[in-house]
């Protein structure tokens, strides 16, 4: 009874319901994949319970009041990939896509699952490497550890059997992804989700590069890559890769400069800061304007410089796209100035202040997604690049913007941000952008691209505001989430969908939405928002998107 009681937890119950829904909806041809997801979820559940009932993982810091989140972090991306596989099978049945796309997506599923499995294996090893006085000795903790190890072993066997039936087409990509994914884990389950997702997205650059190089230097087509990417997708991939690698390049250049700078000739601090800023700008320009565009041009065979291609794309419909840009600038400037003044002069809780940015995201992204979806793809990439560049400037305190940006961002931080990185704005932007990016190509679920905007901009915002002002009945004794807020969030999303579907139908979308499935998707994602103690901006849109794709 004690072992069963330890499993009862709102977040775990919702995640198990989510996994069960995904597995139940799988076609027979994906039975092996569904079984692997079930084993992964069971292993993660056992380790999740073990982490919360012992001190085995005490070396990993978590936010005060937050659970380990092992189960949610381990199953979200694999479940998402299974939902995409289900959607891809429907496309193949209708002869909308080639079989190569299915093989490519299958390898992405196994790469993602292997990444999560590697983390679980590491956690299991850590459990038995801790000092004896911290080791779980009780019977039910030992039982959880044994269950986790058994599921891990069965998963490995199942993975080997399944990969043995897949053609050599994607194996090079799989190997590269697993190696990089395993290195991407940094000890936080939210970081596991973000870094694994980014590596999965950016890892295509490595596969594309190897495939292109093999065609140039080897006469036979030894490496065949079974997926294609649009020009916008490749440009965004290259830009994000450059921004992720740039801090290492800048640190290396800065160390060389400091070695060359004689201490005897060192001037005032301001003078050194100016030189540091100049080195930053020159290094940034060299990487982002020279190296990365050259790599992108090599991979995609652009007939012009990628930056010139971006300008050409924007000015191909100047009236619509420039007007949209002006509208975004006006909304951003007005909202940022207003909310920043409120944050300094009012005692309003920061969690509510941050929800105003969710509403701002709805007002910006919803019209663009309906009328200019391709341009919105590019705009999301540009916005993410600006956020990353500003975060680099803030962390390194690059003169003259570093300190002002730091003070401004601190006005909107809370306990969910770390001492070094501020990630809330990244999670909001990615939460809205990822469903849209993942819906590129074949998509027979018109609401799927809106998963982030609906769940974060509408559902999460209404749940917080209504719960804060009118909430009385709490989901748990220790939590702040209320039943009234969750009901408001679910109802608001369903009401928005009832308005959005006719609008999409009038613009040419083929609307075939099943309302029973939609209600399940909205309810499960709403309950996850109510129970989870993790960074919900990262998880809720992916869970909602996965359920919408089924």
Coordinates of C-alpha atoms in Angstrom, one line a residue:
X1 CA 0.0 0.0 0.0
X2 CA 2.9 2.4 0.8
X3 CA 4.4 1.8 -2.6
X4 CA 1.1 2.4 -4.3
X5 CA 0.4 5.5 -2.2
X6 CA 3.8 7.0 -3.2
X7 CA 2.8 6.8 -6.9
X8 CA -0.3 9.0 -6.3
X9 CA 0.6 12.5 -7.5
X10 CA -1.3 14.9 -9.6
X11 CA 1.4 15.6 -12.1
X12 CA 2.3 11.9 -12.5
X13 CA -1.4 11.0 -13.0
X14 CA -1.8 13.6 -15.8
X15 CA 1.4 12.5 -17.5
X16 CA 0.4 8.8 -17.3
X17 CA -3.0 9.8 -18.8
X18 CA -1.2 11.7 -21.6
X19 CA 1.0 8.7 -22.4
X20 CA -1.9 6.3 -22.3
X21 CA -3.8 8.5 -24.7
X22 CA -0.9 8.6 -27.2
X23 CA -0.3 4.8 -27.0
X24 CA -4.1 4.1 -27.3
X25 CA -4.3 6.1 -30.5
X26 CA -1.3 4.4 -32.2
X27 CA -2.0 2.2 -35.3
X28 CA -0.9 -1.4 -35.2
X29 CA 2.3 -0.7 -37.2
X30 CA 3.6 1.5 -34.3
X31 CA 2.9 -1.1 -31.6
X32 CA 6.6 -1.6 -31.0
X33 CA 7.1 2.1 -30.6
X34 CA 4.2 2.4 -28.2
X35 CA 5.6 -0.4 -26.1
X36 CA 9.0 1.3 -25.9
X37 CA 7.3 4.5 -24.8
X38 CA 5.4 2.6 -22.1
X39 CA 8.6 1.0 -20.8
X40 CA 10.3 4.4 -20.8
X41 CA 7.4 5.9 -18.9
X42 CA 7.4 3.1 -16.4
X43 CA 11.1 3.4 -15.8
X44 CA 10.9 7.2 -15.5
X45 CA 7.9 6.9 -13.1
X46 CA 9.9 4.5 -10.8
X47 CA 12.9 6.9 -10.7
X48 CA 10.6 9.9 -10.2
X49 CA 9.1 8.3 -7.1
X50 CA 12.5 7.2 -5.9
X51 CA 13.9 10.8 -6.4
X52 CA 11.1 12.3 -4.3
X53 CA 11.3 9.7 -1.5
X54 CA 15.0 9.7 -0.9
X55 CA 18.1 11.8 -1.0
X56 CA 19.7 10.0 -3.9
X57 CA 19.6 12.9 -6.3
X58 CA 20.3 15.6 -3.7
X59 CA 23.3 16.8 -5.7
X60 CA 21.0 18.2 -8.3
X61 CA 19.5 21.5 -7.4
X62 CA 15.8 22.0 -8.0
X63 CA 13.6 25.0 -7.4
X64 CA 12.0 25.3 -3.9
X65 CA 8.7 23.4 -4.0
X66 CA 9.3 21.8 -7.4
X67 CA 9.2 18.0 -7.9
X68 CA 11.9 16.2 -9.7
X69 CA 9.9 16.2 -13.0
X70 CA 11.7 13.1 -14.2
X71 CA 8.6 11.4 -15.7
X72 CA 7.4 14.6 -17.5
X73 CA 10.8 15.4 -18.9
X74 CA 11.5 11.8 -20.0
X75 CA 8.3 11.2 -22.0
X76 CA 7.3 14.5 -23.5
X77 CA 9.5 14.5 -26.6
X78 CA 9.2 10.7 -27.3
X79 CA 5.4 11.0 -27.1
X80 CA 5.5 14.0 -29.4
X81 CA 7.5 12.1 -32.0
X82 CA 5.1 9.2 -31.8
X83 CA 2.2 11.6 -32.5
X84 CA 4.1 12.9 -35.5
X85 CA 4.7 9.4 -36.7
X86 CA 0.9 8.7 -36.4
X87 CA 0.3 11.8 -38.5
X88 CA 2.9 10.8 -41.0
X89 CA 1.3 7.3 -41.5
X90 CA -2.0 9.1 -42.4
X91 CA -0.1 11.2 -44.9
X92 CA 1.6 8.1 -46.5
X93 CA -1.8 6.4 -46.7
X94 CA -3.1 9.4 -48.7
X95 CA 0.2 9.5 -50.7
X96 CA 0.9 13.0 -49.6
X97 CA 4.6 12.2 -48.5
X98 CA 7.3 9.8 -49.4
X99 CA 8.3 6.8 -47.3
X100 CA 11.8 8.4 -46.7
X101 CA 10.1 11.0 -44.5
X102 CA 8.7 8.3 -42.3
X103 CA 12.1 6.7 -42.0
X104 CA 13.6 10.0 -41.1
X105 CA 11.0 10.7 -38.4
X106 CA 11.3 7.1 -37.1
X107 CA 15.0 7.7 -36.5
X108 CA 14.3 11.0 -34.8
X109 CA 11.9 9.1 -32.4
X110 CA 14.5 6.5 -31.5
X111 CA 17.2 9.2 -31.1
X112 CA 15.0 11.2 -28.8
X113 CA 14.0 8.1 -26.8
X114 CA 17.7 7.0 -26.6
X115 CA 18.6 10.4 -25.2
X116 CA 16.0 10.2 -22.5
X117 CA 16.9 6.6 -21.8
X118 CA 20.6 7.6 -21.3
X119 CA 19.5 10.1 -18.7
X120 CA 17.5 7.4 -16.8
X121 CA 20.4 5.0 -16.9
X122 CA 22.6 7.8 -15.5
X123 CA 20.1 8.4 -12.7
X124 CA 19.9 4.7 -11.9
X125 CA 23.7 4.6 -11.6
X126 CA 23.7 7.7 -9.4
X127 CA 21.2 6.0 -7.1
X128 CA 23.6 3.2 -6.2
X129 CA 26.8 5.4 -6.2
X130 CA 25.7 7.7 -3.4
X131 CA 27.0 7.2 0.1
X132 CA 25.3 4.4 2.1
X133 CA 23.6 6.8 4.5
X134 CA 21.8 8.4 1.6
X135 CA 21.0 5.2 -0.3
X136 CA 17.3 4.1 -0.4
X137 CA 17.1 1.1 1.9
X138 CA 13.4 0.8 2.4
X139 CA 11.5 -2.0 0.6
X140 CA 9.4 0.1 -1.6
X141 CA 12.4 2.2 -2.8
X142 CA 14.3 -0.9 -3.7
X143 CA 11.2 -2.2 -5.5
X144 CA 11.1 1.1 -7.6
X145 CA 14.8 0.7 -8.5
X146 CA 14.3 -2.9 -9.6
X147 CA 11.3 -2.0 -11.7
X148 CA 13.2 0.9 -13.3
X149 CA 16.2 -1.3 -14.1
X150 CA 13.9 -4.0 -15.6
X151 CA 12.2 -1.5 -17.9
X152 CA 15.5 -0.1 -19.0
X153 CA 16.8 -3.5 -19.9
X154 CA 13.6 -4.4 -21.8
X155 CA 13.7 -1.1 -23.6
X156 CA 17.2 -1.6 -24.8
X157 CA 16.3 -5.0 -26.2
X158 CA 13.2 -3.6 -27.9
X159 CA 15.2 -0.7 -29.4
X160 CA 17.8 -3.0 -30.8
X161 CA 15.2 -5.3 -32.4
X162 CA 13.4 -2.3 -33.9
X163 CA 16.5 -0.6 -35.3
X164 CA 17.5 -3.9 -36.8
X165 CA 14.5 -3.6 -39.1
X166 CA 15.2 -0.1 -40.3
X167 CA 17.3 0.6 -43.4
X168 CA 20.7 2.1 -43.3
X169 CA 19.3 5.4 -44.6
X170 CA 19.0 7.1 -41.2
X171 CA 21.6 5.3 -39.1
X172 CA 24.3 7.8 -39.6
X173 CA 21.9 10.5 -38.5
X174 CA 20.9 8.4 -35.5
X175 CA 24.4 7.8 -34.3
X176 CA 25.3 11.5 -34.6
X177 CA 22.1 12.5 -32.7
X178 CA 22.6 10.0 -29.9
X179 CA 26.2 11.1 -29.3
X180 CA 25.3 14.8 -29.2
X181 CA 22.0 14.3 -27.3
X182 CA 23.7 12.3 -24.5
X183 CA 26.1 15.2 -24.1
X184 CA 23.3 17.7 -24.0
X185 CA 22.0 16.7 -20.5
X186 CA 22.9 19.3 -17.9
X187 CA 21.1 18.0 -14.8
X188 CA 17.7 19.7 -15.1
X189 CA 14.6 18.1 -16.5
X190 CA 13.5 21.3 -18.1
X191 CA 17.0 21.7 -19.6
X192 CA 16.7 18.1 -20.8
X193 CA 13.6 19.0 -22.7
X194 CA 15.0 22.2 -24.2
X195 CA 18.5 21.0 -25.1
X196 CA 17.3 17.6 -26.5
X197 CA 14.7 19.4 -28.6
X198 CA 17.2 21.9 -29.9
X199 CA 19.8 19.2 -30.7
X200 CA 17.1 17.2 -32.5
X201 CA 16.2 20.3 -34.5
X202 CA 19.8 21.5 -35.2
X203 CA 21.2 18.0 -35.6
X204 CA 19.8 18.0 -39.1
X205 CA 22.5 20.5 -40.1
X206 CA 25.1 17.9 -39.3
X207 CA 23.3 15.2 -41.4
X208 CA 22.8 17.6 -44.3
X209 CA 26.4 18.6 -44.2
X210 CA 27.7 15.0 -44.2
X211 CA 25.3 14.1 -47.0
X212 CA 26.3 17.1 -49.1
X213 CA 30.0 16.5 -48.5
X214 CA 29.6 12.9 -49.5
X215 CA 28.1 13.9 -52.8
X216 CA 30.9 16.3 -53.5
X217 CA 33.9 14.2 -52.6
X218 CA 32.6 10.7 -53.2
X219 CA 31.3 9.6 -56.5
X220 CA 28.8 7.0 -55.1
X221 CA 25.9 8.2 -52.9
X222 CA 27.1 6.6 -49.7
X223 CA 25.1 8.8 -47.4
X224 CA 21.5 9.4 -48.3
X225 CA 19.4 11.8 -46.2
X226 CA 15.7 11.2 -46.2
X227 CA 14.3 14.6 -45.4
X228 CA 14.2 18.0 -46.9
X229 CA 14.1 21.4 -45.3
X230 CA 12.9 24.8 -46.6
X231 CA 15.2 27.7 -47.0
X232 CA 13.7 29.4 -44.0
X233 CA 14.2 26.3 -41.9
X234 CA 17.8 26.0 -42.9
X235 CA 18.5 29.6 -42.2
X236 CA 17.0 29.4 -38.7
X237 CA 18.9 26.2 -38.0
X238 CA 22.2 27.8 -39.0
X239 CA 21.5 31.0 -37.1
X240 CA 20.6 29.2 -33.8
X241 CA 23.7 26.9 -34.2
X242 CA 25.9 30.0 -34.6
X243 CA 24.4 31.7 -31.5
X244 CA 24.8 28.5 -29.4
X245 CA 28.5 28.2 -30.4
X246 CA 29.4 31.9 -30.4
X247 CA 30.0 32.2 -26.6
X248 CA 32.7 29.6 -26.8
X249 CA 34.3 31.4 -29.8
X250 CA 34.0 34.8 -28.0
X251 CA 35.6 33.3 -24.8
X252 CA 38.5 31.9 -26.8
X253 CA 39.1 35.2 -28.5
X254 CA 38.8 37.1 -25.3
X255 CA 41.4 34.9 -23.6
X256 CA 43.8 35.5 -26.4
X257 CA 43.3 39.3 -26.1
X258 CA 43.8 39.2 -22.4
X259 CA 47.0 37.3 -22.8
X260 CA 48.3 39.8 -25.3
X261 CA 47.3 42.8 -23.2
X262 CA 50.2 43.6 -20.9
X263 CA 49.3 44.4 -17.3
X264 CA 51.7 47.3 -17.3
X265 CA 49.8 48.9 -20.1
X266 CA 46.3 48.3 -18.8
X267 CA 44.2 51.4 -18.7
X268 CA 41.0 52.2 -16.9
X269 CA 38.1 49.7 -16.5
X270 CA 36.0 51.7 -19.0
X271 CA 38.7 51.5 -21.6
X272 CA 38.9 47.7 -21.2
X273 CA 35.2 47.4 -21.4
X274 CA 35.2 49.3 -24.6
X275 CA 37.8 47.0 -26.1
X276 CA 35.8 44.0 -24.9
X277 CA 32.7 45.4 -26.6
X278 CA 34.6 45.9 -29.8
X279 CA 36.0 42.3 -29.7
X280 CA 32.5 41.1 -29.1
X281 CA 31.0 42.9 -32.0
X282 CA 33.7 41.9 -34.4
X283 CA 33.6 38.3 -33.4
X284 CA 29.8 38.3 -33.6
X285 CA 29.8 39.8 -37.0
X286 CA 32.4 37.4 -38.3
X287 CA 30.5 34.3 -37.1
X288 CA 27.0 35.4 -37.9
X289 CA 27.6 37.2 -41.2
X290 CA 30.6 35.2 -42.5
X291 CA 30.9 31.6 -41.2
X292 CA 27.3 30.6 -40.6
X293 CA 25.8 32.0 -43.9
X294 CA 28.6 30.2 -45.8
X295 CA 27.8 26.9 -44.1
X296 CA 24.1 27.4 -44.8
X297 CA 24.8 28.3 -48.4
X298 CA 26.9 25.1 -48.8
X299 CA 24.2 22.9 -47.3
X300 CA 21.2 24.4 -49.2
X301 CA 22.7 25.6 -52.4
X302 CA 21.5 29.1 -52.2
X303 CA 22.0 31.1 -55.3
X304 CA 22.6 34.2 -53.2
X305 CA 23.9 35.1 -49.7
X306 CA 21.3 33.8 -47.2
X307 CA 20.9 37.3 -45.7
X308 CA 20.1 38.7 -49.1
X309 CA 17.7 35.8 -49.6
X310 CA 15.9 36.9 -46.4
X311 CA 15.6 40.5 -47.6
X312 CA 14.3 39.2 -50.9
X313 CA 11.7 37.1 -49.2
X314 CA 10.5 39.9 -47.0
X315 CA 10.2 42.4 -49.9
X316 CA 8.5 39.9 -52.1
X317 CA 5.2 41.0 -50.4
X318 CA 6.3 44.3 -49.0
X319 CA 2.9 45.8 -48.2
X320 CA 1.7 42.8 -46.1
X321 CA 4.9 41.9 -44.4
X322 CA 6.3 45.4 -43.7
X323 CA 2.9 46.4 -42.3
X324 CA 2.9 43.3 -40.1
X325 CA 6.4 44.3 -38.9
X326 CA 5.3 47.8 -38.1
X327 CA 2.3 46.4 -36.2
X328 CA 4.6 44.1 -34.1
X329 CA 7.0 47.0 -33.3
X330 CA 4.1 49.2 -32.1
X331 CA 2.6 46.4 -29.9
X332 CA 6.0 45.5 -28.5
X333 CA 7.1 49.1 -27.7
X334 CA 3.7 50.0 -26.1
X335 CA 3.5 46.8 -24.1
X336 CA 7.1 46.7 -22.8
X337 CA 7.0 50.4 -21.7
X338 CA 3.6 49.9 -20.0
X339 CA 4.4 46.6 -18.3
X340 CA 7.9 47.8 -17.2
X341 CA 6.4 50.9 -15.5
X342 CA 3.8 48.7 -13.8
X343 CA 6.5 46.4 -12.5
X344 CA 8.4 49.3 -10.9
X345 CA 5.4 51.3 -9.5
X346 CA 2.9 48.6 -8.5
X347 CA 2.8 45.7 -6.1
X348 CA 1.1 43.4 -8.6
X349 CA 2.5 39.9 -8.5
X350 CA 5.0 39.1 -11.2
X351 CA 3.3 36.0 -12.2
X352 CA 0.3 38.1 -13.4
X353 CA 2.5 40.7 -15.0
X354 CA 4.1 37.9 -17.0
X355 CA 0.7 36.7 -18.2
X356 CA 0.2 40.1 -19.8
X357 CA 3.0 39.1 -22.2
X358 CA 1.1 36.0 -23.0
X359 CA -1.8 38.1 -24.1
X360 CA 0.6 40.3 -26.1
X361 CA 1.9 37.1 -27.8
X362 CA -1.7 36.2 -28.8
X363 CA -2.3 39.7 -30.3
X364 CA 0.9 39.5 -32.3
X365 CA 1.1 35.9 -33.5
X366 CA -2.6 34.9 -34.1
X367 CA -3.3 37.2 -37.1
X368 CA 0.1 36.4 -38.6
X369 CA -0.3 32.7 -38.3
X370 CA -3.7 32.9 -40.1
X371 CA -2.6 35.2 -42.9
X372 CA 1.3 35.0 -43.1
X373 CA 2.4 31.7 -41.7
X374 CA 5.7 31.5 -43.7
X375 CA 6.7 35.0 -42.7
X376 CA 5.9 34.1 -39.1
X377 CA 8.3 31.2 -39.3
X378 CA 11.1 33.6 -40.2
X379 CA 10.0 36.2 -37.7
X380 CA 10.1 33.6 -34.8
X381 CA 13.6 32.6 -35.8
X382 CA 14.7 36.3 -35.9
X383 CA 13.0 37.0 -32.5
X384 CA 14.7 33.9 -31.0
X385 CA 18.0 35.1 -32.4
X386 CA 17.6 38.6 -30.9
X387 CA 16.7 37.0 -27.5
X388 CA 19.8 34.8 -27.5
X389 CA 22.0 37.7 -28.6
X390 CA 20.6 39.9 -25.8
X391 CA 21.1 37.1 -23.3
X392 CA 24.7 36.8 -24.3
X393 CA 25.2 40.5 -24.0
X394 CA 23.5 40.5 -20.5
X395 CA 25.5 37.5 -19.2
X396 CA 28.8 38.8 -20.4
X397 CA 27.9 42.4 -19.4
X398 CA 28.9 43.8 -22.8
X399 CA 29.2 47.6 -22.6
X400 CA 27.0 49.6 -23.0
X401 CA 23.9 47.4 -23.2
X402 CA 24.8 44.6 -20.8
X403 CA 23.9 46.3 -17.5
X404 CA 20.7 48.1 -18.7
X405 CA 19.4 44.8 -20.3
X406 CA 20.2 43.0 -17.0
X407 CA 18.2 45.5 -14.9
X408 CA 15.3 45.4 -17.4
X409 CA 15.1 41.6 -17.5
X410 CA 15.3 41.4 -13.7
X411 CA 12.0 43.3 -13.4
X412 CA 10.2 40.2 -14.8
X413 CA 12.1 37.3 -13.2
X414 CA 10.8 35.0 -10.5
X415 CA 11.8 31.8 -8.8
X416 CA 11.7 29.9 -12.1
X417 CA 14.7 31.7 -13.5
X418 CA 18.3 30.7 -12.5
X419 CA 20.9 32.9 -11.0
X420 CA 22.8 33.0 -14.4
X421 CA 20.3 32.5 -17.2
X422 CA 16.8 34.1 -17.6
X423 CA 14.8 31.6 -19.6
X424 CA 11.1 32.6 -19.1
X425 CA 11.0 34.7 -22.3
X426 CA 12.7 31.9 -24.2
X427 CA 10.1 29.4 -23.0
X428 CA 7.2 31.6 -24.0
X429 CA 8.6 32.3 -27.5
X430 CA 9.5 28.6 -28.1
X431 CA 6.2 27.5 -26.7
X432 CA 4.4 29.5 -29.4
X433 CA 7.0 28.8 -32.2
X434 CA 7.6 25.1 -31.9
X435 CA 4.1 23.9 -32.8
X436 CA 4.2 26.2 -35.8
X437 CA 7.6 25.0 -36.9
X438 CA 6.7 21.3 -36.4
X439 CA 3.5 21.8 -38.5
X440 CA 5.5 22.8 -41.6
X441 CA 5.0 20.4 -44.4
X442 CA 2.1 17.9 -44.2
X443 CA -0.4 18.8 -41.5
X444 CA -4.0 17.5 -41.4
X445 CA -4.9 19.0 -38.1
X446 CA -5.6 22.8 -38.6
X447 CA -5.4 23.6 -34.9
X448 CA -2.0 22.0 -34.3
X449 CA 0.0 25.1 -35.2
X450 CA -2.0 27.1 -32.8
X451 CA -1.2 24.7 -29.8
X452 CA 1.3 27.1 -28.2
X453 CA -0.8 30.3 -28.7
X454 CA -4.0 28.6 -27.4
X455 CA -2.4 26.8 -24.4
X456 CA -0.2 29.7 -23.3
X457 CA -1.7 32.8 -24.6
X458 CA -5.3 31.9 -23.8
X459 CA -5.6 28.9 -21.4
X460 CA -2.6 29.6 -19.1
X461 CA -3.4 33.3 -18.9
X462 CA -7.1 32.9 -18.1
X463 CA -6.3 30.2 -15.6
X464 CA -3.9 32.4 -13.7
X465 CA -6.0 35.6 -13.8
X466 CA -9.3 33.9 -12.8
X467 CA -7.6 31.7 -10.3
X468 CA -5.8 34.7 -8.7
X469 CA -8.9 36.9 -8.5
X470 CA -11.7 34.4 -7.9
X471 CA -10.1 31.1 -7.0
X472 CA -11.1 29.4 -3.8
X473 CA -10.9 25.6 -4.2
X474 CA -7.2 24.6 -4.5
X475 CA -6.1 21.4 -6.3
X476 CA -3.7 20.6 -3.4
X477 CA -3.0 21.9 0.1
X478 CA 0.5 23.1 -0.8
X479 CA -0.1 24.4 -4.4
X480 CA -1.6 27.7 -5.5
X481 CA -3.5 26.5 -8.6
X482 CA -7.3 26.5 -8.2
X483 CA -10.1 24.5 -9.7
X484 CA -11.8 27.7 -10.8
X485 CA -8.7 28.9 -12.7
X486 CA -8.3 25.5 -14.4
X487 CA -11.9 25.5 -15.4
X488 CA -11.6 29.0 -16.8
X489 CA -8.5 28.0 -18.8
X490 CA -10.1 24.9 -20.3
X491 CA -13.3 26.8 -21.1
X492 CA -11.5 29.7 -22.7
X493 CA -9.5 27.5 -25.0
X494 CA -12.5 25.6 -26.1
X495 CA -14.4 28.8 -26.7
X496 CA -11.5 30.2 -28.8
X497 CA -11.3 27.0 -30.8
X498 CA -15.1 27.3 -31.6
X499 CA -14.4 30.7 -33.1
X500 CA -11.1 29.9 -34.7
X501 CA -12.2 26.9 -36.7
X502 CA -14.8 28.8 -38.8
X503 CA -12.2 31.5 -39.4
X504 CA -9.7 28.9 -40.6
X505 CA -12.4 27.3 -42.8
X506 CA -13.1 30.7 -44.4
X507 CA -9.4 31.2 -45.3
X508 CA -9.1 27.9 -47.1
X509 CA -8.1 25.4 -44.4
X510 CA -9.8 22.0 -44.6
X511 CA -11.3 21.6 -41.1
X512 CA -11.8 18.0 -40.0
X513 CA -11.4 18.5 -36.2
X514 CA -12.9 15.8 -33.9
X515 CA -14.5 17.7 -31.0
X516 CA -14.3 14.8 -28.6
X517 CA -10.5 14.5 -29.2
X518 CA -10.2 18.2 -28.9
X519 CA -11.9 18.3 -25.5
X520 CA -9.6 15.5 -24.3
X521 CA -6.5 17.4 -25.5
X522 CA -7.6 20.7 -23.9
X523 CA -8.5 19.0 -20.7
X524 CA -5.3 17.0 -20.3
X525 CA -3.1 20.0 -21.0
X526 CA -5.2 22.1 -18.7
X527 CA -4.8 19.6 -15.9
X528 CA -1.1 19.5 -16.5
X529 CA -0.9 23.2 -16.1
X530 CA -2.8 22.9 -12.8
X531 CA -0.6 20.2 -11.3
X532 CA 2.9 20.6 -12.7
X533 CA 5.6 22.4 -10.8
X534 CA 7.9 22.5 -13.8
X535 CA 8.3 25.4 -16.3
X536 CA 4.8 24.9 -17.9
X537 CA 5.6 27.2 -20.9
X538 CA 7.9 24.5 -22.2
X539 CA 5.8 21.4 -21.5
X540 CA 2.2 22.4 -22.0
X541 CA 2.4 23.4 -25.7
X542 CA 4.2 20.2 -26.6
X543 CA 1.7 18.0 -24.8
X544 CA -1.2 19.9 -26.3
X545 CA 0.3 19.7 -29.8
X546 CA 0.9 15.9 -29.4
X547 CA -2.7 15.3 -28.5
X548 CA -4.0 17.5 -31.3
X549 CA -1.9 15.5 -33.9
X550 CA -3.5 12.2 -33.0

